[in-house]
Amino acid sequence: MFPAASLLTIIFLALSIAGSPVEIDNSPITLPIARRLNVSDGPINLLQQDKARLTAFKDNSFSTQGGRTGSTPVTNAAVTYLIEVGIGSPATTYNLIVDTGSSNTWVGANTKYVKTKTSVDTGEPVAVTYGSGSFSGTEYIDTITLGSGLTIAAQSIGVASTSTGFTDVDGILGIGPVDLTNDTLINEPTKTIPTVTDNLYSQGTISQKVVGISFEPTTSKTVTNGGLTFGGTDATKYTGSIGYTPITTTYPSSTYWGINQSISYGSTTIMSSTAGIVDTGTTFVYIASDAYAKYQSATGGTPDTATGLLLISSSQYKALKNLNFHIGSETYALTPNAQIWPRSLNSYVGGSSNAIYLMVSDIGTPSGSGFDFVNGYTFLERFYFVFDAANSRVGFAETSYTGATTN
Ligand SMILES: *[C@@H]1O[C@H](CO)[C@@H](O)[C@H](O)[C@H]1NC(C)=O
Ligand SMILES: *[C@@H]1O[C@H](CO)[C@@H](O)[C@H](O)[C@H]1NC(C)=O
Ligand SMILES: *[C@@H]1O[C@H](CO)[C@@H](O)[C@H](O)[C@H]1NC(C)=O
């Protein structure tokens, strides 16, 4: 496979030098990510939604025959991070969930897959069960267009014949580690499916197997303020330098974008170095139960029944200290403002308008489980995030929003 592909690349290069000026653009490309909070059915219990996803993550080892179980639950698509992806020629545009916690790319949940001259039916049945959603169908090979002009030839994608739990989205763009596609092809359970990042790299479109992600804190329920960069990092999205840390060796965090980190509240350590993950599809920040108990007592927060979050008074808010994430040799501080849910969005999560809710929650198991924290979206709104697949490492950097007081 690989030598043939390389040969093709060489022929293509030779042709392009000899003939028309075909340019191979291998500088990083950034695509917009939209966040949508679906509150059409009234307030959403984001905590409950996150928990379903976390349970699925932890259970990932127990995949059943004939389709992976675990990874991303996408319940009612109440909070989604979407990217527009063109498939086929002429291309049909699909709205796909950007998911760092799974790696199959598939379409057909809402907008049906439109076959064009570039569609190739492989006849291979594929199935993924995501905690509280699923799809099954057939694997196709097709051309994918990301943004304007970033084209992937011969990308393997799932075409759903049935799916559950996906409303108003067309499927998933899976940008997690490729091994998460293992056990998804029914007839070839140990075969993995190259991800879009793998193909962009092997086709020479990007020169590094690197994905960068940026978000900004927001007080709107629907906003396009995220960026997904393939092939490098987008220097306009962060300040200072990126600190890298290796993917953790601790299972099951090691199968995702997992890292080791410790946490201190002010100068007090509340969680010793342990393994967990970074995830765009989890809304809040989750920490091991023992660490959470220390955080709760240090902040004085009381569990709020309506939202499930910790409620604090305005004087407790004024006394909040930084929550410091020690990752590799760097420290990333969530300021007091970064630790609270945006007050203007309180009603959407079932809270009362002037209340102050902390967005750090309990993962539900004590330290040492191998899955002791999730640095979710509310963390990633404050720090730029890089996944470097070739070097099995994850990086973070401060942004101009790290210290913002948006919330
Ligand atoms: C929001 O979710 C409901 C189901 O809870 C669904 O019927 C509706 O189509 C969704 N709307 C959007 C814009 O996602
Ligand atoms: C793939 O899944 C099979 C079980 O179906 C397992 O034996 C194998 O170790 C897995 N390989 C990877 C790379 O995860
Ligand atoms: C992470 O922590 C585990 C458990 O303490 C340790 O074995 C491992 O060497 C650490 N580093 C990495 C990169 O996994």
Coordinates of C-alpha atoms in Angstrom, one line a residue, residues 115 175 256 266 341 393:
K115 CA -23.3 9.1 -4.3
I175 CA -10.0 13.0 14.7
Y256 CA -7.4 8.7 23.8
G266 CA -4.0 28.0 45.0
W341 CA -20.2 28.8 34.0
R393 CA 2.3 14.0 22.5

